Tab-separated table of C-alpha atoms in Angstrom:
chain	number	residue	atom	x	y	z
A	1	MET	CA	274.916	79.912	112.437
A	2	ALA	CA	271.769	78.030	115.093
A	3	SER	CA	273.170	76.177	118.060
A	4	THR	CA	272.689	72.761	118.176
A	5	ALA	CA	270.109	71.452	120.031
A	6	GLY	CA	270.644	68.808	122.708
A	7	THR	CA	269.253	67.001	125.608
A	8	VAL	CA	268.405	68.910	128.508
A	9	ALA	CA	267.945	67.541	132.248
A	10	VAL	CA	264.609	68.675	134.101
A	11	MET	CA	265.083	67.456	137.756
A	12	GLY	CA	261.570	67.732	139.288
A	13	ALA	CA	258.853	65.621	137.515
A	14	GLY	CA	255.957	67.507	139.558
A	15	ALA	CA	253.589	69.860	137.522
A	16	TRP	CA	255.494	72.450	136.075
A	17	GLY	CA	258.544	70.569	135.758
A	18	THR	CA	256.403	68.258	133.538
A	19	ALA	CA	254.921	71.138	131.486
A	20	LEU	CA	258.253	72.655	130.600
A	21	ALA	CA	259.598	69.422	129.488
A	22	LYS	CA	256.905	69.381	127.180
A	23	VAL	CA	257.602	72.604	126.133
A	24	LEU	CA	261.368	71.768	125.551
A	25	ALA	CA	260.578	68.758	124.013
A	26	GLU	CA	258.323	70.212	121.512
A	27	VAL	CA	260.896	73.141	120.611
A	28	LEU	CA	263.760	69.917	120.331
A	29	GLU	CA	261.623	68.207	117.716
A	30	GLY	CA	260.708	71.210	115.897
A	31	ALA	CA	264.329	71.972	115.246
A	32	PRO	CA	265.811	71.351	112.002
A	33	GLU	CA	267.585	67.997	111.830
A	34	GLU	CA	271.098	69.368	110.687
A	35	ASN	CA	270.863	71.513	114.162
A	36	ARG	CA	269.955	68.727	116.376
A	37	ALA	CA	271.990	66.858	118.021
A	38	PRO	CA	271.669	62.801	117.577
A	39	ASP	CA	269.385	61.031	120.596
A	40	ALA	CA	268.824	64.473	121.907
A	41	GLU	CA	266.470	64.245	124.591
A	42	ILE	CA	264.787	65.614	127.585
A	43	ARG	CA	265.314	63.455	130.167
A	44	LEU	CA	262.820	63.811	133.099
A	45	TRP	CA	263.722	62.997	137.013
A	46	ALA	CA	261.084	62.078	139.104
A	47	ARG	CA	261.702	60.941	143.052
A	48	ARG	CA	258.837	58.159	142.657
A	49	PRO	CA	259.417	55.272	140.497
A	50	ASP	CA	255.810	54.958	139.583
A	51	VAL	CA	255.579	58.576	138.206
A	52	ALA	CA	258.767	57.619	135.853
A	53	GLU	CA	257.285	54.369	135.052
A	54	GLN	CA	253.844	55.396	134.223
A	55	ILE	CA	255.555	58.722	132.205
A	56	ASN	CA	257.871	56.069	130.016
A	57	ALA	CA	255.057	53.705	129.877
A	58	THR	CA	252.108	55.677	128.714
A	59	HIS	CA	253.900	59.340	128.146
A	60	TYR	CA	251.009	60.591	130.855
A	61	ASN	CA	251.891	61.926	133.955
A	62	PRO	CA	248.402	61.432	136.062
A	63	THR	CA	249.381	62.028	139.123
A	64	TYR	CA	250.512	66.154	138.640
A	65	LEU	CA	249.334	66.924	135.206
A	66	PRO	CA	246.458	64.702	134.558
A	67	GLY	CA	245.137	64.735	130.791
A	68	THR	CA	248.170	65.956	128.909
A	69	LEU	CA	250.027	63.646	126.259
A	70	LEU	CA	253.713	64.204	126.470
A	71	PRO	CA	256.143	64.231	123.664
A	72	PRO	CA	257.890	60.550	123.063
A	73	ARG	CA	261.437	62.622	123.409
A	74	ILE	CA	260.547	62.934	127.151
A	75	ARG	CA	262.187	60.038	129.039
A	76	ALA	CA	261.853	59.909	133.115
A	77	THR	CA	264.128	58.410	135.007
A	78	THR	CA	264.636	58.126	138.867
A	79	ASP	CA	268.283	58.137	138.468
A	80	ALA	CA	270.038	61.235	138.826
A	81	ALA	CA	273.614	60.141	137.401
A	82	ASP	CA	271.740	58.971	134.435
A	83	ALA	CA	269.391	62.617	134.077
A	84	LEU	CA	272.353	64.602	134.814
A	85	ASP	CA	274.986	62.689	132.297
A	86	GLY	CA	276.761	64.827	129.991
A	87	VAL	CA	274.118	67.535	129.746
A	88	THR	CA	275.028	71.385	129.616
A	89	THR	CA	271.666	72.822	131.028
A	90	VAL	CA	269.892	71.446	133.907
A	91	LEU	CA	266.626	72.890	135.005
A	92	LEU	CA	265.549	72.488	139.105
A	93	GLY	CA	262.664	71.851	139.650
A	94	VAL	CA	262.007	70.326	143.009
A	95	PRO	CA	260.581	72.685	145.694
A	96	ALA	CA	262.202	75.547	147.195
A	97	GLN	CA	262.689	73.610	150.729
A	98	THR	CA	263.990	70.606	149.033
A	99	LEU	CA	266.811	72.282	146.806
A	100	ARG	CA	269.607	72.300	148.828
A	101	GLY	CA	269.296	68.314	149.991
A	102	ASN	CA	269.134	67.185	146.192
A	103	LEU	CA	271.560	69.495	145.089
A	104	GLU	CA	274.024	68.185	147.290
A	105	GLN	CA	273.470	64.933	146.363
A	106	TRP	CA	273.325	65.894	142.453
A	107	ALA	CA	276.340	68.853	142.151
A	108	PRO	CA	279.420	65.882	141.929
A	109	LEU	CA	276.996	64.753	138.798
A	110	ILE	CA	276.700	68.135	136.969
A	111	THR	CA	278.896	68.804	134.056
A	112	ASP	CA	281.854	71.745	134.459
A	113	GLY	CA	279.864	74.960	132.896
A	114	ALA	CA	276.704	73.652	132.962
A	115	THR	CA	273.438	76.133	132.828
A	116	LEU	CA	271.622	75.787	136.189
A	117	VAL	CA	268.337	76.727	135.803
A	118	SER	CA	266.363	77.297	139.136
A	119	LEU	CA	262.164	76.528	138.586
A	120	ALA	CA	261.356	76.950	142.374
A	121	LYS	CA	259.621	79.952	143.724
A	122	GLY	CA	260.503	80.584	147.541
A	123	ILE	CA	262.797	81.752	150.201
A	124	GLU	CA	265.099	79.231	152.409
A	125	LEU	CA	263.840	78.652	155.585
A	126	ASP	CA	267.311	78.669	157.815
A	127	THR	CA	269.361	80.974	155.502
A	128	LEU	CA	266.705	83.373	154.107
A	129	MET	CA	268.673	82.827	150.131
A	130	ARG	CA	267.036	82.476	147.075
A	131	MET	CA	267.113	80.163	145.367
A	132	SER	CA	269.739	81.023	142.810
A	133	GLN	CA	271.739	82.041	146.009
A	134	VAL	CA	271.203	78.202	147.235
A	135	ILE	CA	272.432	76.951	143.953
A	136	VAL	CA	275.639	78.775	144.086
A	137	SER	CA	276.127	78.068	147.813
A	138	VAL	CA	275.817	73.904	147.109
A	139	THR	CA	277.459	73.926	143.898
A	140	GLY	CA	280.442	76.688	143.888
A	141	VAL	CA	279.487	77.584	140.377
A	142	ASP	CA	279.976	81.155	139.138
A	143	PRO	CA	276.183	82.887	139.624
A	144	SER	CA	276.567	84.218	135.934
A	145	GLN	CA	276.171	80.304	135.419
A	146	VAL	CA	272.526	80.264	137.005
A	147	ALA	CA	269.234	80.916	135.387
A	148	VAL	CA	265.686	81.695	136.775
A	149	ILE	CA	262.544	80.978	135.035
A	150	SER	CA	259.125	83.109	136.602
A	151	GLY	CA	256.158	84.759	135.625
A	152	PRO	CA	252.519	83.976	135.214
A	153	ASN	CA	252.795	80.395	134.606
A	154	LEU	CA	250.072	77.915	135.545
A	155	ALA	CA	251.144	74.784	134.657
A	156	SER	CA	247.882	73.592	133.453
A	157	GLU	CA	247.164	76.334	130.973
A	158	ILE	CA	250.572	75.979	129.648
A	159	ALA	CA	250.329	72.159	129.224
A	160	ASP	CA	247.028	72.851	127.160
A	161	CYS	CA	249.049	74.762	124.981
A	162	GLN	CA	247.178	78.088	125.831
A	163	PRO	CA	249.461	81.159	125.111
A	164	ALA	CA	251.777	82.212	127.879
A	165	ALA	CA	254.737	84.467	128.546
A	166	THR	CA	257.490	83.804	131.260
A	167	VAL	CA	260.649	85.780	132.386
A	168	VAL	CA	264.364	84.081	132.102
A	169	ALA	CA	266.345	85.962	133.699
A	170	CYS	CA	270.440	85.590	134.186
A	171	SER	CA	273.339	87.909	134.223
A	172	ASP	CA	274.981	86.232	131.613
A	173	SER	CA	272.900	87.489	128.524
A	174	GLY	CA	274.246	84.699	126.237
A	175	ARG	CA	272.904	82.201	128.547
A	176	ALA	CA	269.685	83.759	128.951
A	177	VAL	CA	269.130	83.983	125.066
A	178	ALA	CA	270.136	80.575	124.785
A	179	LEU	CA	267.548	79.287	127.278
A	180	GLN	CA	265.208	82.050	125.444
A	181	ARG	CA	265.599	79.754	122.558
A	182	MET	CA	265.158	76.087	123.853
A	183	LEU	CA	261.861	77.459	125.378
A	184	ASN	CA	260.096	79.405	122.749
A	185	THR	CA	257.379	78.328	120.874
A	186	GLY	CA	254.216	79.500	119.117
A	187	TYR	CA	252.264	79.451	122.760
A	188	PHE	CA	255.033	80.007	124.644
A	189	ARG	CA	256.398	83.291	125.095
A	190	PRO	CA	260.109	84.002	126.705
A	191	TYR	CA	261.542	87.131	127.421
A	192	THR	CA	265.438	87.742	129.094
A	193	ASN	CA	266.201	89.756	131.864
A	194	SER	CA	269.231	90.281	133.672
A	195	ASP	CA	267.522	91.246	137.054
A	196	VAL	CA	267.686	87.837	138.670
A	197	ILE	CA	267.026	89.347	142.320
A	198	GLY	CA	263.626	90.709	141.049
A	199	THR	CA	262.717	88.093	139.263
A	200	GLU	CA	263.314	85.812	141.942
A	201	ILE	CA	261.377	88.095	145.039
A	202	GLY	CA	258.357	88.312	142.506
A	203	GLY	CA	257.830	84.529	142.510
A	204	ALA	CA	258.847	83.828	146.108
A	205	CYS	CA	256.511	86.607	147.924
A	206	LYS	CA	253.280	86.058	145.343
A	207	ASN	CA	252.167	82.840	146.790
A	208	VAL	CA	251.715	84.470	150.113
A	209	ILE	CA	249.490	87.171	148.722
A	210	ALA	CA	247.764	84.927	146.826
A	211	LEU	CA	247.086	82.814	150.323
A	212	ALA	CA	245.133	86.146	151.730
A	213	CYS	CA	243.484	86.602	148.435
A	214	GLY	CA	242.235	82.797	148.829
A	215	MET	CA	241.229	83.753	152.679
A	216	ALA	CA	239.604	86.780	151.913
A	217	VAL	CA	237.151	85.103	149.116
A	218	GLY	CA	236.875	81.854	151.817
A	219	VAL	CA	235.235	84.430	154.403
A	220	GLY	CA	232.767	85.723	151.718
A	221	LEU	CA	234.614	88.968	150.515
A	222	GLY	CA	234.599	89.981	147.002
A	223	GLU	CA	236.525	91.622	144.453
A	224	ASN	CA	236.840	94.683	145.957
A	225	THR	CA	239.093	93.110	148.415
A	226	VAL	CA	240.722	90.949	146.606
A	227	ALA	CA	241.959	93.757	143.939
A	228	ALA	CA	242.947	95.972	147.056
A	229	ILE	CA	244.973	93.085	148.509
A	230	ILE	CA	246.428	92.606	144.828
A	231	THR	CA	247.661	96.050	144.913
A	232	ARG	CA	248.596	96.196	148.324
A	233	GLY	CA	250.388	93.116	147.971
A	234	LEU	CA	252.584	94.601	144.980
A	235	ALA	CA	253.471	97.341	147.036
A	236	GLU	CA	255.228	95.098	149.800
A	237	ILE	CA	257.077	92.888	147.131
A	238	MET	CA	258.022	95.883	145.613
A	239	ARG	CA	259.280	97.244	149.206
A	240	LEU	CA	261.439	94.228	149.779
A	241	GLY	CA	262.534	93.861	145.917
A	242	ILE	CA	263.956	97.451	145.850
A	243	ALA	CA	265.590	96.679	149.534
A	244	LEU	CA	267.336	93.693	147.752
A	245	GLY	CA	268.689	95.559	144.848
A	246	ALA	CA	265.950	94.306	142.277
A	247	LYS	CA	264.825	96.782	139.958
A	248	GLY	CA	261.549	98.404	140.126
A	249	ALA	CA	260.673	97.780	136.433
A	250	THR	CA	261.102	93.752	137.139
A	251	LEU	CA	258.623	94.211	139.528
A	252	ALA	CA	255.954	95.834	137.485
A	253	GLY	CA	256.264	93.336	134.460
A	254	LEU	CA	256.069	89.226	134.017
A	255	ALA	CA	257.532	88.179	137.097
A	256	GLY	CA	256.155	90.733	139.194
A	257	VAL	CA	252.415	91.979	138.697
A	258	GLY	CA	251.738	89.311	135.991
A	259	ASP	CA	252.960	86.392	138.244
A	260	LEU	CA	250.782	88.053	141.604
A	261	VAL	CA	247.650	88.638	139.372
A	262	ALA	CA	247.515	85.085	137.768
A	263	THR	CA	248.149	83.605	140.942
A	264	CYS	CA	245.756	85.423	143.154
A	265	SER	CA	242.653	85.298	140.410
A	266	SER	CA	243.028	81.463	139.230
A	267	PRO	CA	241.269	78.821	141.006
A	268	HIS	CA	244.268	76.654	139.509
A	269	SER	CA	246.613	78.385	141.882
A	270	ARG	CA	247.562	75.900	144.840
A	271	ASN	CA	247.989	78.980	147.311
A	272	ARG	CA	244.689	80.613	146.177
A	273	SER	CA	242.458	77.587	146.446
A	274	MET	CA	244.431	76.469	149.773
A	275	GLY	CA	243.319	80.265	151.265
A	276	GLU	CA	240.019	79.392	150.027
A	277	GLN	CA	239.568	76.719	152.061
A	278	LEU	CA	241.652	78.490	155.718
A	279	GLY	CA	238.741	81.351	154.720
A	280	ARG	CA	235.927	78.665	155.119
A	281	GLY	CA	237.087	77.110	158.003
A	282	ALA	CA	239.551	74.013	157.454
A	283	THR	CA	242.787	73.773	159.368
A	284	ILE	CA	246.186	74.098	157.767
A	285	GLN	CA	246.739	70.411	158.460
A	286	SER	CA	243.383	69.431	156.448
A	287	ALA	CA	243.921	71.532	153.814
A	288	LEU	CA	247.485	70.187	152.752
A	289	GLU	CA	246.190	66.564	153.392
A	290	GLY	CA	243.800	67.288	150.295
A	291	LYS	CA	246.556	69.048	147.983
A	292	ASP	CA	247.815	65.205	147.192
A	293	GLY	CA	251.295	65.815	147.619
A	294	HIS	CA	251.429	69.086	146.124
A	295	VAL	CA	253.557	71.629	147.388
A	296	VAL	CA	251.824	74.843	148.363
A	297	GLU	CA	254.665	77.264	148.588
A	298	GLY	CA	253.261	80.190	150.260
A	299	VAL	CA	252.730	78.356	153.491
A	300	THR	CA	256.432	78.175	154.153
A	301	SER	CA	257.523	81.102	152.296
A	302	CYS	CA	255.306	83.721	154.282
A	303	GLU	CA	257.897	82.616	157.381
A	304	SER	CA	260.726	83.049	155.491
A	305	VAL	CA	259.693	86.313	153.270
A	306	LEU	CA	258.555	88.100	156.609
A	307	ALA	CA	261.786	87.055	157.912
A	308	LEU	CA	263.995	88.438	154.951
A	309	ALA	CA	261.638	91.489	155.381
A	310	SER	CA	262.386	91.994	158.981
A	311	SER	CA	265.991	91.490	158.575
A	312	TYR	CA	266.028	94.600	156.124
A	313	ASP	CA	263.632	96.543	158.327
A	314	VAL	CA	260.979	96.137	155.775
A	315	GLU	CA	257.374	96.307	156.742
A	316	MET	CA	255.146	93.325	155.452
A	317	PRO	CA	251.526	93.679	156.870
A	318	LEU	CA	249.775	91.580	154.260
A	319	THR	CA	252.465	88.741	154.433
A	320	ASP	CA	252.620	89.176	158.340
A	321	ALA	CA	248.571	88.459	158.512
A	322	VAL	CA	249.189	85.158	156.474
A	323	HIS	CA	252.380	84.021	158.950
A	324	ARG	CA	249.906	84.335	162.025
A	325	VAL	CA	247.190	82.482	160.359
A	326	CYS	CA	249.557	79.627	158.843
A	327	HIS	CA	251.709	79.463	162.145
A	328	LYS	CA	250.485	81.421	165.068
A	329	GLY	CA	247.033	80.020	165.201
A	330	LEU	CA	245.377	83.362	164.441
A	331	SER	CA	241.602	83.056	162.674
A	332	VAL	CA	241.518	84.419	159.239
A	333	ASP	CA	238.566	86.577	160.441
A	334	GLN	CA	240.847	88.032	163.110
A	335	ALA	CA	243.777	88.368	160.318
A	336	MET	CA	240.862	90.472	158.040
A	337	ALA	CA	240.187	92.579	161.171
A	338	LEU	CA	243.788	93.249	161.801
A	339	LEU	CA	244.249	94.591	158.561
A	340	LEU	CA	241.102	96.425	158.341
A	341	GLY	CA	241.897	98.106	161.468
A	342	ARG	CA	245.302	99.557	160.428
A	343	SER	CA	245.860	103.094	160.562
A	344	THR	CA	244.962	104.821	157.615
A	345	LYS	CA	247.813	106.942	155.715
A	346	PRO	CA	248.664	108.274	152.087
A	347	GLU	CA	249.369	105.756	149.449
């Protein structure tokens, strides 16, 4: 018997949260009426009242996902209690470094037994925790209730209904399959995986490597260089992931190689485009100011990823170079020279 499609909360109305809210609403709308709960909707929590008001009034989110018409089953709200009331599936779409603070406020409002889904890609700065660990730490839920969605998923392309695939990782296969069904459309294909660690490490590290690729392009280097950075970046990600207990197959799949290639190659990638700006001589501050409030996770993640790698005695020279540019005043030219000057060794 088919499960009943019900209300889902998406906490965060940025580009990715809004794009997934659209996917969820389309699947909900397409469910047979007898398998859809009465008044089922997708509740989209927005931090900014103007964003929520515009979504409800016009069915557009021009601030974060311009040009995309949103289904009427999406209802935006700035009231977390309203968004979370009675909901058993919660997608957490706020930036990685704000997840803990937001969850501390939301935890008392979350329904017992709910599935909590991390959409953020990062490592928490102070604790070096992955996002699923932060969720467990704050809410006290069993780790089996926590899932992660990650993959080569540029929000603007998914909003345009371009074919894409993603990974839904959860140690509870039943919850993973339920999420898979909620997100499965003709253009968006979710694959399930039990390797939460690998899925998260791939997502957190790829933003840092994308910054490095952008820097290389910004200083005028070509496709050979970018390919080398992507390949050696993957080697860094694999070393760290396996040290933490990830499976190599996960990092060779959508959540690893797939996400890495998309983020390092696309002009729509905020991390890649910021790296290009830095390579052309922009300062960190001026480049961030040009993002209009959009978070560039790699700028912070390079610091926490490097610290995590150091704690496991894992060498990550590309990540170290990006960290020095972003936080230690090293120029992009100096960073490239350092990388090219490393001693040669077997691959």
